Coordinates of C-alpha atoms in Angstrom, one line a residue:
M22 CA -97.4 38.5 88.6
S23 CA -94.4 36.8 90.3
G24 CA -93.3 33.3 91.1
T25 CA -91.3 30.4 89.5
L26 CA -94.0 29.9 86.8
Q27 CA -94.4 33.6 85.8
G28 CA -95.4 33.7 82.1
L29 CA -96.9 30.2 82.0
K30 CA -100.4 30.3 80.5
V31 CA -102.8 27.7 81.7
V32 CA -106.4 26.9 80.7
E33 CA -108.3 25.1 83.5
L34 CA -111.6 23.4 82.5
S35 CA -113.5 23.7 85.7
A36 CA -114.1 20.5 87.7
M37 CA -114.2 19.5 91.4
G38 CA -111.6 17.9 93.7
P39 CA -108.0 17.6 92.7
A40 CA -108.1 19.5 89.4
P41 CA -108.9 22.9 90.9
H42 CA -106.5 22.2 93.7
A43 CA -103.7 21.6 91.1
A44 CA -104.7 24.8 89.2
M45 CA -104.5 26.7 92.5
M46 CA -100.9 25.5 93.1
L47 CA -99.9 26.5 89.6
A48 CA -101.4 29.9 90.1
D49 CA -99.7 30.2 93.5
M50 CA -96.4 29.6 91.8
G51 CA -97.1 32.5 89.3
A52 CA -98.8 30.8 86.4
E53 CA -101.5 32.8 84.6
V54 CA -104.5 30.5 85.0
V55 CA -107.8 31.1 83.2
R56 CA -110.6 29.0 84.7
V57 CA -113.3 28.1 82.3
V58 CA -116.6 27.5 84.1
G59 CA -120.1 26.6 82.9
P60 CA -122.9 29.2 82.7
A61 CA -124.5 28.0 85.9
P62 CA -123.2 26.6 89.2
P63 CA -122.9 22.8 89.4
V64 CA -125.9 20.8 90.3
G65 CA -125.9 19.0 93.7
G66 CA -122.8 20.8 95.1
Y67 CA -121.1 24.1 95.7
D68 CA -118.8 25.8 93.2
V69 CA -115.3 25.9 94.7
G70 CA -114.9 29.1 96.6
T71 CA -112.2 31.6 97.2
H72 CA -109.9 29.2 98.9
L73 CA -109.4 27.1 95.8
Q74 CA -110.1 29.8 93.2
R75 CA -107.3 32.0 94.3
G76 CA -105.1 33.6 91.8
R77 CA -107.2 32.8 88.7
T78 CA -109.3 34.7 86.2
T79 CA -112.7 33.2 85.4
V80 CA -114.5 33.1 82.1
R81 CA -118.0 31.6 81.7
A82 CA -118.6 29.4 78.7
N83 CA -121.2 26.9 77.5
L84 CA -119.0 24.4 75.8
K85 CA -121.9 23.1 73.7
D86 CA -122.2 26.5 72.1
P87 CA -119.9 26.7 69.0
A88 CA -119.1 30.3 69.6
H89 CA -118.1 29.6 73.2
L90 CA -116.1 26.5 72.2
A91 CA -114.3 28.6 69.6
G92 CA -113.4 31.1 72.4
V93 CA -111.9 28.3 74.5
L94 CA -110.0 26.9 71.6
S95 CA -108.5 30.3 70.9
L96 CA -107.1 30.2 74.5
V97 CA -105.8 26.7 73.9
A98 CA -103.9 27.9 70.9
E99 CA -102.0 30.4 73.0
A100 CA -101.7 28.3 76.2
D101 CA -98.8 26.3 77.6
V102 CA -101.0 23.9 79.7
L103 CA -104.6 22.7 79.6
L104 CA -105.9 21.0 82.8
E105 CA -109.1 19.0 82.9
G106 CA -110.7 16.7 85.4
F107 CA -113.6 15.2 83.4
R108 CA -114.5 11.5 83.1
P109 CA -112.6 10.0 80.2
G110 CA -114.1 10.9 76.8
T111 CA -116.0 13.9 78.0
A112 CA -113.4 16.4 76.7
E113 CA -113.3 14.6 73.4
R114 CA -117.1 14.9 73.0
L115 CA -116.9 18.6 73.7
G116 CA -114.3 19.1 71.0
L117 CA -111.5 19.8 73.6
G118 CA -109.8 16.4 73.7
P119 CA -106.0 16.0 73.3
E120 CA -106.1 15.2 69.6
A121 CA -107.9 18.4 68.7
C122 CA -106.0 20.6 71.2
L123 CA -102.5 19.3 70.2
A124 CA -103.3 19.7 66.5
L125 CA -104.1 23.3 67.3
N126 CA -101.1 23.8 69.6
P127 CA -98.4 21.1 69.3
R128 CA -96.5 22.5 72.3
L129 CA -99.4 22.1 74.6
V130 CA -99.1 20.1 77.8
Y131 CA -102.5 18.5 78.3
G132 CA -103.0 17.5 82.0
R133 CA -105.8 15.0 82.6
M134 CA -106.9 14.3 86.2
T135 CA -109.1 11.3 87.0
G136 CA -109.6 8.7 89.7
W137 CA -109.3 5.5 87.6
G138 CA -107.2 6.7 84.7
Q139 CA -108.0 7.1 81.0
D140 CA -108.2 3.4 80.4
G141 CA -108.9 0.1 82.1
P142 CA -112.2 -1.6 83.1
L143 CA -113.2 1.1 85.6
A144 CA -112.3 4.1 83.5
Q145 CA -115.9 5.1 83.0
R146 CA -117.1 4.2 86.5
A147 CA -118.0 6.9 89.0
G148 CA -115.9 7.1 92.1
H149 CA -114.6 9.2 94.9
D150 CA -111.4 9.4 97.0
I151 CA -112.6 6.5 99.3
N152 CA -113.1 4.2 96.3
Y153 CA -109.7 5.0 94.7
I154 CA -107.7 4.4 97.9
A155 CA -109.8 1.2 98.5
L156 CA -108.9 -0.4 95.2
S157 CA -105.2 0.6 95.5
G158 CA -104.9 -1.3 98.8
A159 CA -104.1 1.8 100.9
L160 CA -107.5 2.0 102.6
H161 CA -107.2 -1.6 103.9
A162 CA -104.1 -0.6 105.8
M163 CA -105.7 2.4 107.6
G164 CA -107.7 2.4 110.8
P165 CA -108.3 0.0 113.7
A166 CA -108.5 -3.8 113.3
A167 CA -112.3 -3.7 113.3
A168 CA -112.7 -1.7 110.1
P169 CA -110.8 0.5 107.6
L170 CA -111.0 4.2 108.4
P171 CA -110.7 6.7 105.5
P172 CA -108.3 9.6 106.1
M173 CA -110.7 12.3 104.9
N174 CA -110.0 12.9 101.2
L175 CA -106.4 13.9 101.5
V176 CA -104.8 10.7 100.3
G177 CA -106.6 10.1 97.0
D178 CA -107.8 13.4 95.8
F179 CA -104.8 15.5 96.7
G180 CA -101.9 13.3 97.7
G181 CA -102.4 10.8 94.9
G182 CA -104.2 13.3 92.6
S183 CA -103.3 17.0 92.4
M184 CA -99.7 16.5 93.6
F185 CA -99.1 14.0 90.7
V186 CA -100.8 16.0 87.9
V187 CA -98.8 19.1 88.9
T188 CA -95.6 17.0 89.0
G189 CA -96.5 15.5 85.6
I190 CA -97.2 18.9 84.1
L191 CA -94.0 20.4 85.3
A192 CA -92.0 17.3 84.0
A193 CA -93.7 17.6 80.6
L194 CA -92.8 21.3 80.4
W195 CA -89.2 20.5 81.2
E196 CA -89.2 17.8 78.4
R197 CA -90.8 20.2 76.0
E198 CA -87.7 22.5 76.3
R199 CA -85.7 19.7 74.6
S200 CA -88.2 18.3 72.2
G201 CA -90.3 21.3 71.4
Q202 CA -93.4 19.1 71.7
G203 CA -96.3 18.9 74.1
Q204 CA -97.9 15.7 75.4
V205 CA -100.7 14.3 77.5
V206 CA -100.2 13.7 81.2
D207 CA -102.6 11.0 82.4
A208 CA -102.7 11.4 86.2
A209 CA -104.9 8.8 88.0
M210 CA -105.5 8.7 91.7
V211 CA -105.1 5.0 91.8
D212 CA -101.7 5.4 90.3
G213 CA -100.6 8.2 92.5
V214 CA -101.8 6.5 95.7
S215 CA -99.9 3.4 94.7
V216 CA -96.7 5.4 94.3
L217 CA -97.4 7.0 97.7
S218 CA -97.6 3.5 99.1
Q219 CA -94.2 2.4 97.9
I220 CA -92.6 2.4 101.3
I221 CA -95.3 0.2 102.7
L222 CA -95.0 -2.1 99.7
E223 CA -91.2 -2.2 100.5
L224 CA -91.9 -3.1 104.1
R225 CA -94.3 -5.9 103.0
S226 CA -91.7 -7.4 100.7
V227 CA -89.3 -7.9 103.6
N228 CA -92.0 -9.1 106.1
L229 CA -92.0 -5.9 108.1
W230 CA -95.7 -5.1 107.3
S231 CA -98.6 -7.3 107.8
D232 CA -101.8 -7.2 105.7
T233 CA -103.6 -7.6 109.0
R234 CA -104.8 -4.2 110.0
G235 CA -104.0 -3.0 113.5
A236 CA -100.8 -5.0 113.7
N237 CA -98.2 -2.7 112.3
L238 CA -95.6 -0.2 113.3
L239 CA -97.1 2.9 111.5
D240 CA -100.9 2.2 111.6
G241 CA -101.6 3.4 115.1
T242 CA -101.0 0.1 116.8
A243 CA -97.5 0.5 118.2
P244 CA -97.8 2.2 121.6
F245 CA -95.0 4.6 120.6
Y246 CA -96.6 5.7 117.3
R247 CA -100.2 6.6 118.0
T248 CA -102.4 9.1 119.7
Y249 CA -103.5 9.2 123.4
A250 CA -106.5 11.0 125.1
T251 CA -105.8 13.5 127.7
S252 CA -107.8 14.6 130.8
D253 CA -109.5 17.5 129.0
G254 CA -110.7 15.5 126.1
G255 CA -107.8 16.5 123.9
H256 CA -105.2 14.2 122.3
V257 CA -101.4 14.1 121.9
A258 CA -99.6 12.4 119.0
V259 CA -96.6 10.2 119.9
G260 CA -94.0 9.2 117.2
A261 CA -91.1 8.0 119.3
L262 CA -89.9 5.3 116.9
E263 CA -86.2 5.5 117.4
P264 CA -84.6 4.3 120.7
Q265 CA -83.3 7.7 121.6
F266 CA -86.6 9.3 121.2
Y267 CA -88.4 6.5 123.1
A268 CA -86.0 7.1 126.0
L269 CA -87.0 10.8 126.1
L270 CA -90.7 9.8 125.9
L271 CA -90.3 7.6 129.0
E272 CA -88.5 10.3 130.8
G273 CA -91.2 12.8 130.1
L274 CA -93.8 10.4 131.2
G275 CA -91.9 9.6 134.4
L276 CA -91.6 5.9 133.5
A277 CA -88.6 3.6 133.8
V278 CA -87.8 1.2 130.9
E279 CA -87.1 -1.7 133.3
D280 CA -90.7 -1.5 134.7
L281 CA -92.3 -1.7 131.3
P282 CA -93.0 -4.5 128.8
E283 CA -90.5 -5.0 126.0
R284 CA -91.3 -2.4 123.2
A285 CA -89.8 -4.6 120.5
D286 CA -92.3 -7.4 121.1
P287 CA -95.7 -6.7 119.4
L288 CA -97.4 -9.1 121.7
Q289 CA -96.5 -6.7 124.6
W290 CA -97.8 -3.6 122.8
P291 CA -101.4 -3.7 124.2
M292 CA -100.1 -3.7 127.8
L293 CA -97.5 -1.0 127.0
A294 CA -100.2 1.1 125.4
E295 CA -102.5 0.8 128.4
T296 CA -99.7 2.1 130.6
F297 CA -99.0 5.1 128.4
A298 CA -102.8 5.8 128.1
A299 CA -103.2 5.9 131.8
V300 CA -100.3 8.3 132.3
F301 CA -101.4 10.7 129.4
A302 CA -105.0 10.6 130.7
A303 CA -103.9 12.1 134.0
R304 CA -103.1 15.6 132.6
T305 CA -104.4 18.0 129.9
R306 CA -103.2 18.1 126.4
D307 CA -101.5 21.5 126.9
D308 CA -99.8 20.3 130.0
W309 CA -98.2 17.5 128.0
A310 CA -97.3 20.0 125.2
E311 CA -95.4 22.1 127.8
T312 CA -93.7 19.0 129.3
F313 CA -92.4 17.9 125.9
D314 CA -91.7 21.4 124.5
G315 CA -88.1 21.5 123.3
V316 CA -87.7 17.7 123.9
D317 CA -86.9 15.3 121.0
A318 CA -89.4 12.8 122.2
C319 CA -91.6 13.3 119.1
V320 CA -94.7 14.2 121.1
T321 CA -97.0 17.0 119.9
P322 CA -100.5 18.2 120.7
V323 CA -103.2 17.2 118.2
L324 CA -104.6 20.6 117.1
T325 CA -107.7 21.7 115.4
Y326 CA -107.2 23.8 112.2
A327 CA -108.1 27.0 114.2
E328 CA -105.5 26.1 116.9
A329 CA -102.9 25.2 114.2
A330 CA -103.2 28.7 112.8
E331 CA -102.3 30.1 116.2
N332 CA -99.5 27.6 117.0
S333 CA -96.1 29.4 117.5
H334 CA -94.3 27.4 114.9
M335 CA -97.0 27.5 112.3
A336 CA -97.5 31.2 112.9
A337 CA -93.8 31.9 112.6
R338 CA -93.7 30.3 109.2
A339 CA -97.1 31.9 108.3
T340 CA -98.1 28.4 107.1
L341 CA -101.8 29.1 108.0
S342 CA -103.5 32.4 108.3
G343 CA -106.9 33.5 109.5
S344 CA -108.8 32.4 112.5
G345 CA -111.9 30.4 113.5
R346 CA -113.6 28.9 110.5
H347 CA -111.7 31.2 108.1
V348 CA -108.2 29.6 108.0
V349 CA -106.3 29.3 104.7
A350 CA -103.0 27.7 103.8
A351 CA -100.1 29.5 102.4
P352 CA -98.5 28.4 99.1
A353 CA -96.0 25.5 99.3
P354 CA -93.2 24.7 98.6
R355 CA -91.2 27.9 99.2
F356 CA -88.6 29.4 96.9
S357 CA -85.5 31.5 97.8
R358 CA -85.8 34.0 94.9
T359 CA -89.2 33.7 93.3
A360 CA -91.7 33.6 96.1
S361 CA -95.2 32.1 95.5
V362 CA -98.1 34.4 96.3
A363 CA -101.6 33.4 97.4
R364 CA -103.7 36.0 95.5
Q365 CA -107.4 36.6 95.7
P366 CA -109.6 35.3 92.8
L367 CA -109.1 37.7 89.9
G368 CA -112.7 37.9 89.0
E369 CA -114.6 37.2 85.7
T370 CA -113.6 38.5 82.3
N371 CA -114.2 37.5 78.6
F372 CA -112.3 35.8 75.9
D373 CA -111.3 39.0 74.0
T374 CA -109.7 40.5 77.1
I375 CA -107.7 37.4 77.9
M376 CA -106.6 36.9 74.3
S377 CA -105.5 40.5 74.0
S378 CA -103.3 40.0 77.2
W379 CA -101.9 36.7 76.1
R380 CA -101.0 37.7 72.6
T381 CA -99.0 40.7 73.8
S382 CA -97.2 38.9 76.7

């Protein structure tokens, strides 16, 4: 074992979405994570595979069986962190709620990952990423004027979800060093997405962001911050926000500023975008990538995941590995002394083996 979290003992009550992603990150950073799963695969979906299970030991348990519940509680008594992603009240009904676990282990940091949070009118309502970002206001701001467009499930599940529960767990562990006491971390995607939206809320407050979708600087409307189709069916991404980058963009496109509509006037944006679109459409994506290679015009090719793994910069940092459909991400962030490691799943074991290891470590 290695990493910044070496020696940290974590019990993960298996769930889907951001909770296993958070457990993966903790394991990547060196935590010893034991993943407690049910006796059978989940109904109506697949059990998270090797990508998200990496670095963890698995133990199967029927949490309605008193003997199995006792085994999980024995782990909780030795653990530093418990992570669960159930609907509010589920862990309590199973006998694994915060009150029971903290009574057994007062130093325990109990991480709870939900979409709506542990309280509020919607706490018991089902939902998915798209619902959480919709209610937070973020989804309304995404996509073209005609309709909101969900950004896969990256914003709610992982940006507003797993990133925040990991942050909360680490903060609670730091506080425990002073107080000697554990506590509950209530990480809700609606909360996390709202924090991620803070810069947009700031822009709204000074009248630099409109609630009208398709009319803002960063929503794909500005001709110098959007994507353009190329002659081969590919796309390039343009992010030339600052004047110096915009000047280099025009130079690469072979355009003169005096021949173009005023970029600072949103009413002129459609005409300016049409001009850019026509120029980009005349050449292939890779031609444009070569034109702007080494140029601070903030122009990059839009790559597939397979292409990204082979990109020279991504490959130099080993950010992605594999090829074709089998591409995986390296741990992040990076540390100068205690490197994180993406380890394969550590297989299944039993409570006795884990307890023997934990009590002697």
